[in-house]
Amino acid sequence: MLLKPPVRRGMKELDRSAFSLTIPVTALRVPTKSVGQIKADLAEDVLKLPKLRNVVEDEASKDHRMVLLKPEITWPGLNEASGRLRALVSERGWQAVEHKVTVGYDHWSADDVLRAILPNENEAPTSYEQIGHIAHMNLRDQYLEYKKIIGQVILDKSPTVTMVVNKLDTIDNTFRNFQMEVLAGTEDFVAQVRENECVFRFDYSKVYWNSRLHSEHERLIKMFTGGASVCDVMAGVGPFAIPAARRGALVWANDLNPASYEALQDNIRTNKVQDRVRAFCMDGRAFIRKAFADYIALVAASGPPSLPPLAKSNTSKQKIAAREQAIVVPSPSFDHVVMNLPAIAIEFLDAFRGLFRTIAGAAERDESQKPTNMPVIHTHCFTKAEDPERDILQRACRALGFPEDDYKLLDATVFYVRRVAPNKDMYCLSLRLPESVAYAEPADETQVKQQQQDENDDEGDGNGRTSGRTSDAKAAKSDIEERASN
């Protein structure tokens, strides 16, 4: 028999006392010294309910205890009991008696309680994304009239949650800030999250964070080995930049959102990677051009940078040895670029067209003076196409100014990340910048804008094409769909 709480269909204000239920169960009166062995031998017969003891005092004897059996086992005939239990009762002469058990609100799960409240007992909206102490829900319209009681139940049943919020439909188009309504708990949007051995602290109402991208963060970070140089264009609060730095990479990290930039700076200090991460607050395209120009100039003027060891040492000898083990960053340019803004990041590839040619004097330098390493650009994007790899590569070609028909010639991989909405998936394109693109004639800005506008106009053609650089509204819509799928 599956125990269920009393049905309280349509309840809008939580009354915890309304979920108490007293049920009769069968109890075995057994010697105290045998309780442990009995619970092990008869595990399939013993009552199991959260926060409910299945061994209680025997008021009639200090030398005995009452072992409570699951409700299906009826008294006095022990119907539905296992053969092992029947044999032991017969062999040892244990007495079976009826016992009353009161099951209250604390014993039921969130799923149990909400199924007893909501109109459809077969559905209960108990899933949420947890960001530190915050439970972030995406309630469907049919649950909105019950949102407060849903939030309170989730709060009660989640020990590490102190605030439950629900996403509203409004969004800040520039910085992807969702408006959220507090359903239950104390309002406090400043969250602290641990991920990839780092601590991140931020105001969740002002920045973007998705805990479900933990595996994707980790996957890319493992590519950034000690001595790598990384340019993180849409860094957010640092989920790629800071762990990469702790692994021995030199990182220049940027985000246009001032709140993200502020949190990024704080997280750099908290994780003690100030000597390995530089933070910027700029437009993404402007940052790409400035970062590459400044970094190449820095290496040309001062030689390869070196990073101090991160780990702390206890003795003076260890400190001296640690200083001698500084990490050298050998590449004359960035090894990796990360662009994690899936709705429109792929369009920022146009910033790499003619990038090295426009760096001061690059076009006039001889081959020995030019940067030898072409960066690998990791670009997150969405697609609805039936052939996602082809769609993504061809969109990249259009942004880069690379012949679209030659997309198979790109040194690139397309990695599936996750489904964000029905028929819409997130991928990561890892593309080594073609030298022909890096040293090409810079694109005419007017022509680029017109090309991207043409792609906007074609967005409904079924080819999964993305919008142009000014498509904040589409970026907002994509983020809404992504969060709604969580």
Coordinates of C-alpha atoms in Angstrom, one line a residue:
M1 CA 0.0 0.0 0.0
L2 CA 1.5 3.3 -1.1
L3 CA 0.8 5.9 1.6
K4 CA -0.5 9.3 0.4
P5 CA -1.3 12.4 2.4
P6 CA -4.9 13.6 2.8
V7 CA -6.2 15.3 -0.4
R8 CA -6.5 19.0 0.0
R9 CA -7.5 19.9 -3.5
G10 CA -7.4 23.6 -4.3
M11 CA -5.6 24.8 -1.1
K12 CA -4.0 28.2 -1.7
E13 CA -2.6 29.0 1.7
L14 CA -0.5 26.3 3.3
D15 CA -2.0 24.6 6.4
R16 CA 0.6 22.0 7.5
S17 CA -1.7 20.5 10.1
A18 CA -4.1 19.5 7.3
F19 CA -1.7 16.8 6.1
S20 CA -1.7 14.7 9.3
L21 CA -2.9 11.1 8.9
T22 CA -3.2 8.4 11.5
I23 CA -2.9 4.8 10.2
P24 CA -2.8 1.4 11.9
V25 CA 0.3 -0.8 11.3
T26 CA 1.4 -4.1 12.6
A27 CA 4.2 -4.1 15.2
L28 CA 6.3 -7.0 16.3
R29 CA 7.2 -7.1 20.0
V30 CA 10.9 -8.4 20.0
P31 CA 13.8 -8.5 22.5
T32 CA 15.8 -5.3 22.5
K33 CA 19.1 -7.1 21.7
S34 CA 17.6 -8.6 18.6
V35 CA 16.4 -5.3 17.0
G36 CA 19.4 -4.6 14.8
Q37 CA 19.5 -8.1 13.3
I38 CA 15.8 -8.2 12.8
K39 CA 15.8 -4.9 10.8
A40 CA 18.6 -6.3 8.6
D41 CA 17.0 -9.7 8.1
L42 CA 13.5 -8.3 7.5
A43 CA 14.3 -5.1 5.6
E44 CA 11.6 -5.7 3.0
D45 CA 9.0 -6.0 5.7
V46 CA 9.9 -3.0 7.9
L47 CA 8.1 0.4 7.7
K48 CA 10.1 3.0 5.8
L49 CA 8.9 6.6 5.9
P50 CA 11.1 9.7 5.9
K51 CA 11.6 11.1 9.4
L52 CA 9.6 8.3 11.0
R53 CA 11.1 5.9 13.5
N54 CA 10.3 2.2 12.7
V55 CA 11.4 1.0 16.2
V56 CA 9.6 2.4 19.2
E57 CA 9.5 1.8 23.0
D58 CA 7.4 -1.1 24.3
E59 CA 5.4 0.4 27.2
A60 CA 4.8 -3.1 28.5
S61 CA 8.4 -4.2 28.8
K62 CA 11.8 -2.4 29.1
D63 CA 13.5 -5.5 27.6
H64 CA 11.5 -5.3 24.4
R65 CA 11.0 -2.9 21.5
M66 CA 8.2 -2.6 18.9
V67 CA 9.4 -3.0 15.3
L68 CA 6.9 -1.4 13.0
L69 CA 6.0 -3.2 9.7
K70 CA 4.9 -1.7 6.4
P71 CA 1.2 -0.9 6.1
E72 CA 0.5 -3.7 3.7
I73 CA 1.2 -6.3 6.4
T74 CA -2.1 -6.6 8.3
W75 CA -2.7 -7.7 11.8
P76 CA -3.3 -10.3 13.2
G77 CA -2.8 -12.6 10.2
L78 CA 0.4 -11.1 8.9
N79 CA -1.0 -11.1 5.4
E80 CA 1.5 -9.8 2.7
A81 CA 4.5 -10.5 5.0
S82 CA 7.5 -12.3 3.6
G83 CA 8.0 -16.0 4.3
R84 CA 11.1 -15.2 6.3
L85 CA 9.1 -13.0 8.7
R86 CA 6.3 -15.6 9.1
A87 CA 9.0 -18.3 9.9
L88 CA 10.7 -16.2 12.5
V89 CA 7.5 -15.2 14.2
S90 CA 6.5 -18.9 14.4
E91 CA 9.9 -20.0 15.5
R92 CA 10.6 -17.4 18.1
G93 CA 7.1 -16.7 19.3
W94 CA 7.1 -13.0 18.7
Q95 CA 3.9 -11.3 19.3
A96 CA 2.2 -9.2 16.6
V97 CA 0.1 -6.3 17.8
E98 CA -1.7 -3.4 16.2
H99 CA 0.0 0.0 16.6
K100 CA -1.1 3.5 15.6
V101 CA 1.2 5.8 13.6
T102 CA 0.6 9.5 12.9
V103 CA 2.2 10.7 9.7
G104 CA 2.3 14.5 9.4
Y105 CA 3.4 17.2 6.9
D106 CA 7.1 16.7 7.7
H107 CA 7.0 13.1 6.6
W108 CA 5.6 13.8 3.1
S109 CA 7.8 14.8 0.1
A110 CA 7.1 18.0 -1.8
D111 CA 5.8 15.8 -4.6
D112 CA 3.3 14.1 -2.2
V113 CA 2.0 17.4 -0.8
L114 CA 1.6 19.2 -4.2
R115 CA -0.2 16.2 -5.8
A116 CA -2.7 16.4 -2.9
I117 CA -3.2 20.2 -3.5
L118 CA -3.1 20.8 -7.2
P119 CA -6.0 20.1 -9.6
N120 CA -4.1 17.4 -11.5
E121 CA -2.9 14.7 -9.1
N122 CA -0.6 13.3 -11.8
E123 CA 1.5 16.4 -12.1
A124 CA 3.5 18.3 -9.5
P125 CA 6.0 21.1 -10.4
T126 CA 8.8 20.2 -8.1
S127 CA 11.8 20.7 -10.4
Y128 CA 14.0 23.8 -10.0
E129 CA 17.5 25.0 -10.7
Q130 CA 19.4 25.6 -7.5
I131 CA 21.9 28.5 -7.4
G132 CA 23.4 28.6 -3.9
H133 CA 20.5 29.1 -1.5
I134 CA 18.1 30.1 -4.3
A135 CA 15.6 27.7 -5.9
H136 CA 14.7 29.0 -9.4
M137 CA 11.4 27.7 -10.8
N138 CA 9.8 28.2 -14.2
L139 CA 6.1 27.6 -13.4
R140 CA 3.7 27.1 -16.2
D141 CA 0.6 29.2 -16.5
Q142 CA -1.8 26.7 -15.0
Y143 CA 0.2 26.7 -11.8
L144 CA 0.5 30.5 -11.3
E145 CA -2.6 30.7 -9.1
Y146 CA -0.9 28.2 -6.7
K147 CA 2.6 29.8 -7.0
K148 CA 2.8 30.9 -3.4
I149 CA 1.9 27.6 -1.9
I150 CA 4.2 25.8 -4.3
G151 CA 7.0 28.0 -3.3
Q152 CA 6.4 27.5 0.4
V153 CA 6.3 23.7 0.0
I154 CA 9.6 23.7 -2.0
L155 CA 11.1 25.9 0.7
D156 CA 10.0 23.6 3.5
K157 CA 11.2 20.4 1.7
S158 CA 14.6 21.7 0.6
P159 CA 17.1 22.0 3.5
T160 CA 19.7 24.1 1.6
V161 CA 17.1 26.5 0.0
T162 CA 16.2 29.8 1.8
M163 CA 14.5 31.6 -1.1
V164 CA 12.3 30.3 -3.9
V165 CA 11.8 32.5 -7.0
N166 CA 9.8 32.2 -10.2
K167 CA 10.9 33.7 -13.6
L168 CA 8.6 36.3 -15.0
D169 CA 8.3 37.0 -18.8
T170 CA 10.2 40.3 -18.7
I171 CA 13.9 40.5 -19.4
D172 CA 16.6 43.1 -19.8
N173 CA 17.5 42.7 -23.4
T174 CA 21.1 43.9 -23.1
F175 CA 22.3 42.0 -20.1
R176 CA 19.9 39.0 -20.1
N177 CA 18.6 39.8 -16.7
F178 CA 15.4 38.0 -15.9
Q179 CA 12.9 39.6 -13.7
M180 CA 12.1 37.2 -10.8
E181 CA 9.3 37.1 -8.3
V182 CA 10.0 35.8 -4.8
L183 CA 7.5 33.0 -3.9
A184 CA 8.8 32.1 -0.5
G185 CA 11.6 32.7 1.9
T186 CA 13.8 35.7 2.7
E187 CA 14.6 37.9 -0.2
D188 CA 18.4 37.7 -0.8
F189 CA 19.6 37.4 -4.4
V190 CA 23.3 37.3 -3.6
A191 CA 24.3 33.7 -4.1
Q192 CA 27.4 31.7 -3.6
V193 CA 28.1 28.7 -5.8
R194 CA 31.0 26.2 -5.8
E195 CA 32.0 24.8 -9.2
N196 CA 35.2 23.3 -10.5
E197 CA 37.0 23.8 -7.2
C198 CA 36.2 27.6 -7.3
V199 CA 33.8 29.9 -5.4
F200 CA 31.6 32.3 -7.3
R201 CA 29.6 35.0 -5.6
F202 CA 27.1 37.2 -7.5
D203 CA 23.7 38.9 -7.5
Y204 CA 21.6 36.4 -9.3
S205 CA 19.0 39.1 -10.2
K206 CA 21.6 41.1 -12.2
V207 CA 23.8 38.4 -13.9
Y208 CA 23.4 35.2 -15.9
W209 CA 24.3 31.9 -14.3
N210 CA 23.2 28.4 -15.3
S211 CA 24.2 25.5 -13.0
R212 CA 23.2 23.0 -15.7
L213 CA 26.3 24.1 -17.7
H214 CA 28.7 22.7 -15.1
S215 CA 29.8 19.9 -17.3
E216 CA 30.3 22.2 -20.3
H217 CA 32.4 24.5 -18.2
E218 CA 34.5 21.6 -17.0
R219 CA 34.9 20.2 -20.5
L220 CA 36.4 23.4 -21.9
I221 CA 38.5 24.2 -18.9
K222 CA 40.3 20.9 -19.2
M223 CA 41.6 22.0 -22.6
F224 CA 43.3 25.1 -21.1
T225 CA 46.5 23.5 -19.8
G226 CA 49.2 25.2 -17.8
G227 CA 50.8 27.9 -19.8
A228 CA 47.8 28.5 -22.1
S229 CA 46.6 32.0 -23.0
V230 CA 42.8 32.4 -23.0
C231 CA 40.6 35.3 -24.2
D232 CA 37.1 35.0 -22.7
V233 CA 34.9 37.5 -24.5
M234 CA 31.6 36.9 -22.7
A235 CA 33.0 35.9 -19.3
G236 CA 30.0 36.5 -17.1
V237 CA 31.1 36.0 -13.4
G238 CA 34.0 33.8 -14.4
P239 CA 32.9 30.1 -14.7
F240 CA 35.5 29.5 -17.5
A241 CA 38.1 32.2 -16.7
I242 CA 38.7 31.5 -13.0
P243 CA 39.0 27.7 -13.1
A244 CA 41.2 28.0 -16.2
A245 CA 43.5 30.4 -14.3
R246 CA 43.7 28.0 -11.3
R247 CA 44.8 25.3 -13.8
G248 CA 47.7 27.5 -14.9
A249 CA 46.3 29.5 -17.8
L250 CA 46.7 33.3 -18.4
V251 CA 43.2 34.7 -18.9
W252 CA 41.9 38.0 -20.2
A253 CA 38.2 38.0 -19.3
N254 CA 35.5 40.5 -20.5
D255 CA 31.8 41.1 -19.9
L256 CA 29.7 44.0 -21.1
N257 CA 27.4 43.8 -18.0
P258 CA 28.7 46.0 -15.2
A259 CA 27.2 43.7 -12.5
S260 CA 28.9 40.7 -14.1
Y261 CA 32.2 42.6 -14.4
E262 CA 32.0 43.6 -10.7
A263 CA 31.3 40.0 -9.6
L264 CA 34.1 38.8 -11.9
Q265 CA 36.6 41.1 -10.2
D266 CA 35.4 39.9 -6.7
N267 CA 35.6 36.3 -7.7
I268 CA 39.1 36.8 -9.1
R269 CA 40.2 38.1 -5.7
T270 CA 38.2 35.4 -3.8
N271 CA 39.9 32.6 -5.7
K272 CA 43.3 34.3 -5.5
V273 CA 44.0 34.5 -9.2
Q274 CA 44.7 38.2 -9.5
D275 CA 48.1 37.5 -11.1
R276 CA 46.5 35.3 -13.8
V277 CA 43.3 37.0 -14.8
R278 CA 42.7 40.5 -16.1
A279 CA 39.1 41.8 -16.2
F280 CA 37.5 44.1 -18.7
C281 CA 34.1 45.6 -19.2
M282 CA 33.7 46.3 -23.0
D283 CA 31.7 45.5 -26.1
G284 CA 32.6 42.0 -27.3
R285 CA 33.9 43.0 -30.7
A286 CA 35.9 45.9 -29.4
F287 CA 37.4 43.7 -26.7
I288 CA 38.5 41.0 -29.2
R289 CA 40.4 43.6 -31.3
K290 CA 41.9 45.4 -28.3
A291 CA 42.8 42.2 -26.4
F292 CA 44.7 40.7 -29.4
A293 CA 46.4 43.9 -30.3
D294 CA 47.5 44.6 -26.7
Y295 CA 48.6 41.0 -25.9
I296 CA 50.7 40.7 -29.1
A297 CA 52.3 44.1 -28.4
L298 CA 53.0 43.0 -24.8
V299 CA 54.7 39.8 -25.8
A300 CA 56.7 41.6 -28.6
A301 CA 57.9 44.2 -26.1
S302 CA 58.5 42.2 -23.0
G303 CA 58.8 38.6 -24.1
P304 CA 56.6 35.6 -23.0
P305 CA 54.8 36.4 -19.7
S306 CA 55.2 34.1 -16.7
L307 CA 52.7 33.3 -14.0
P308 CA 53.6 32.9 -10.3
P309 CA 52.7 29.5 -8.7
L310 CA 49.2 29.5 -7.3
A311 CA 49.6 27.0 -4.4
K312 CA 50.6 28.3 -1.1
S313 CA 53.7 26.9 0.6
N314 CA 54.4 26.5 4.3
T315 CA 58.2 26.7 4.6
S316 CA 60.6 29.3 3.2
K317 CA 62.4 26.7 1.2
Q318 CA 59.1 25.6 -0.4
K319 CA 58.4 29.3 -1.2
I320 CA 61.7 29.7 -2.9
A321 CA 61.2 26.5 -4.9
A322 CA 57.7 27.6 -5.8
R323 CA 59.0 30.9 -7.2
E324 CA 61.4 29.0 -9.3
Q325 CA 58.5 27.0 -10.8
A326 CA 56.7 29.9 -12.4
I327 CA 54.6 29.0 -15.4
V328 CA 55.8 30.4 -18.7
V329 CA 53.1 31.4 -21.3
P330 CA 55.0 30.8 -24.6
S331 CA 52.4 31.7 -27.3
P332 CA 52.8 35.1 -29.0
S333 CA 49.0 35.4 -29.2
F334 CA 46.0 33.9 -27.4
D335 CA 45.7 30.1 -27.7
H336 CA 42.0 30.0 -27.0
V337 CA 39.0 32.3 -27.3
V338 CA 35.7 31.5 -25.5
M339 CA 32.4 33.1 -26.6
N340 CA 29.6 31.9 -24.4
L341 CA 26.6 33.9 -25.6
P342 CA 24.7 31.2 -27.5
A343 CA 22.0 33.4 -29.0
I344 CA 24.4 35.6 -31.0
A345 CA 28.0 34.6 -30.2
I346 CA 28.6 33.0 -33.6
E347 CA 28.0 36.4 -35.2
F348 CA 31.0 37.9 -33.3
L349 CA 33.3 35.7 -35.5
D350 CA 33.2 38.7 -37.9
A351 CA 35.6 40.5 -35.5
F352 CA 38.3 38.0 -36.4
R353 CA 38.2 38.9 -40.1
G354 CA 41.4 40.7 -40.8
L355 CA 42.2 40.8 -37.1
F356 CA 45.9 40.2 -37.4
R357 CA 46.2 42.4 -40.5
T358 CA 44.7 45.4 -38.6
I359 CA 47.1 45.0 -35.6
A360 CA 49.6 47.8 -35.9
G361 CA 52.3 46.8 -38.5
A362 CA 51.1 43.2 -38.8
A363 CA 50.6 43.4 -42.6
E364 CA 54.1 44.9 -43.1
R365 CA 56.0 42.4 -40.9
D366 CA 57.9 39.6 -42.4
E367 CA 56.8 36.0 -41.7
S368 CA 59.2 35.6 -38.8
Q369 CA 57.6 38.5 -36.9
K370 CA 54.0 37.5 -37.3
P371 CA 52.1 35.6 -34.6
T372 CA 52.6 31.9 -35.4
N373 CA 49.6 30.5 -33.5
M374 CA 46.1 30.7 -34.8
P375 CA 43.7 30.7 -31.8
V376 CA 41.0 28.0 -31.3
I377 CA 37.7 29.8 -30.9
H378 CA 35.1 28.1 -28.8
T379 CA 31.7 29.5 -29.7
H380 CA 28.4 28.4 -28.1
C381 CA 25.4 28.6 -30.3
F382 CA 21.8 27.4 -30.8
T383 CA 20.4 25.5 -33.8
K384 CA 17.1 24.0 -34.9
A385 CA 18.5 22.6 -38.1
E386 CA 18.1 18.9 -39.1
D387 CA 21.8 18.9 -39.9
P388 CA 23.2 20.9 -37.0
E389 CA 26.9 20.6 -37.9
R390 CA 26.5 21.9 -41.4
D391 CA 24.2 24.7 -40.2
I392 CA 26.7 25.8 -37.6
L393 CA 29.7 25.6 -39.8
Q394 CA 28.1 27.5 -42.6
R395 CA 26.9 30.2 -40.3
A396 CA 30.5 30.5 -39.0
C397 CA 31.7 30.8 -42.6
R398 CA 29.4 33.6 -43.3
A399 CA 30.5 35.5 -40.2
L400 CA 34.2 34.9 -40.9
G401 CA 34.0 35.7 -44.6
F402 CA 35.2 32.2 -45.4
P403 CA 33.8 30.5 -48.5
E404 CA 30.5 28.9 -47.4
D405 CA 30.8 26.0 -49.8
D406 CA 34.2 25.1 -48.3
Y407 CA 32.9 24.7 -44.7
K408 CA 34.3 21.2 -44.6
L409 CA 37.8 22.6 -45.0
L410 CA 37.5 24.4 -41.6
D411 CA 39.6 22.9 -38.8
A412 CA 36.6 22.6 -36.5
T413 CA 34.6 20.3 -34.3
V414 CA 30.9 20.7 -33.3
F415 CA 30.1 19.4 -29.8
Y416 CA 26.5 18.8 -28.6
V417 CA 26.0 20.5 -25.2
R418 CA 22.3 20.2 -24.3
R419 CA 18.7 20.6 -25.4
V420 CA 17.3 24.0 -24.4
A421 CA 13.8 23.8 -25.8
P422 CA 11.8 21.5 -28.0
N423 CA 13.6 21.1 -31.4
K424 CA 16.3 23.5 -30.2
D425 CA 19.8 22.5 -29.1
M426 CA 22.9 24.1 -27.8
Y427 CA 26.3 23.3 -29.3
C428 CA 29.9 24.4 -29.0
L429 CA 31.8 25.1 -32.2
S430 CA 35.6 24.8 -31.6
L431 CA 37.2 26.4 -34.6
R432 CA 40.8 27.2 -35.3
L433 CA 40.9 30.6 -36.9
P434 CA 42.0 30.2 -40.6
E435 CA 45.1 32.2 -41.3
S436 CA 43.4 33.4 -44.5
V437 CA 40.7 35.0 -42.4
A438 CA 43.1 36.4 -39.8
Y439 CA 45.1 38.3 -42.4
A440 CA 42.3 39.1 -44.8
E441 CA 41.2 42.6 -45.7
P442 CA 39.0 43.9 -42.9
A443 CA 35.3 43.6 -43.7
D444 CA 33.3 46.7 -44.6
E445 CA 31.1 47.4 -41.6
T446 CA 28.1 48.4 -43.8
Q447 CA 28.4 45.2 -45.8
V448 CA 28.6 43.1 -42.6
K449 CA 25.5 44.7 -41.2
Q450 CA 23.6 44.2 -44.5
Q451 CA 24.6 40.6 -44.6
Q452 CA 23.5 40.0 -41.0
Q453 CA 20.2 41.8 -41.8
D454 CA 19.7 39.5 -44.7
E455 CA 20.1 36.5 -42.4
N456 CA 17.6 38.0 -40.0
D457 CA 15.1 38.2 -42.9
D458 CA 15.8 34.5 -43.7
E459 CA 15.4 33.3 -40.1
G460 CA 12.2 31.5 -40.9
D461 CA 13.7 29.5 -43.8
G462 CA 14.2 26.3 -41.7
N463 CA 18.0 26.5 -42.0
G464 CA 18.6 27.5 -38.4
R465 CA 20.0 30.8 -39.4
T466 CA 20.7 33.3 -36.6
S467 CA 20.0 37.0 -36.4
G468 CA 22.5 39.8 -36.8
R469 CA 24.6 41.7 -34.3
T470 CA 21.8 43.9 -33.1
S471 CA 19.4 41.1 -32.3
D472 CA 18.9 41.7 -28.5
A473 CA 15.3 40.7 -28.7
K474 CA 16.2 37.3 -30.2
A475 CA 18.9 36.8 -27.6
A476 CA 16.3 37.5 -24.9
K477 CA 13.8 35.0 -26.5
S478 CA 16.5 32.3 -26.7
D479 CA 17.4 32.8 -23.0
I480 CA 13.7 32.6 -22.1
E481 CA 13.4 29.3 -23.9
E482 CA 16.6 28.0 -22.4
R483 CA 15.5 28.7 -18.8
A484 CA 12.0 27.5 -19.4
S485 CA 13.5 24.1 -20.4
N486 CA 15.2 23.8 -17.0

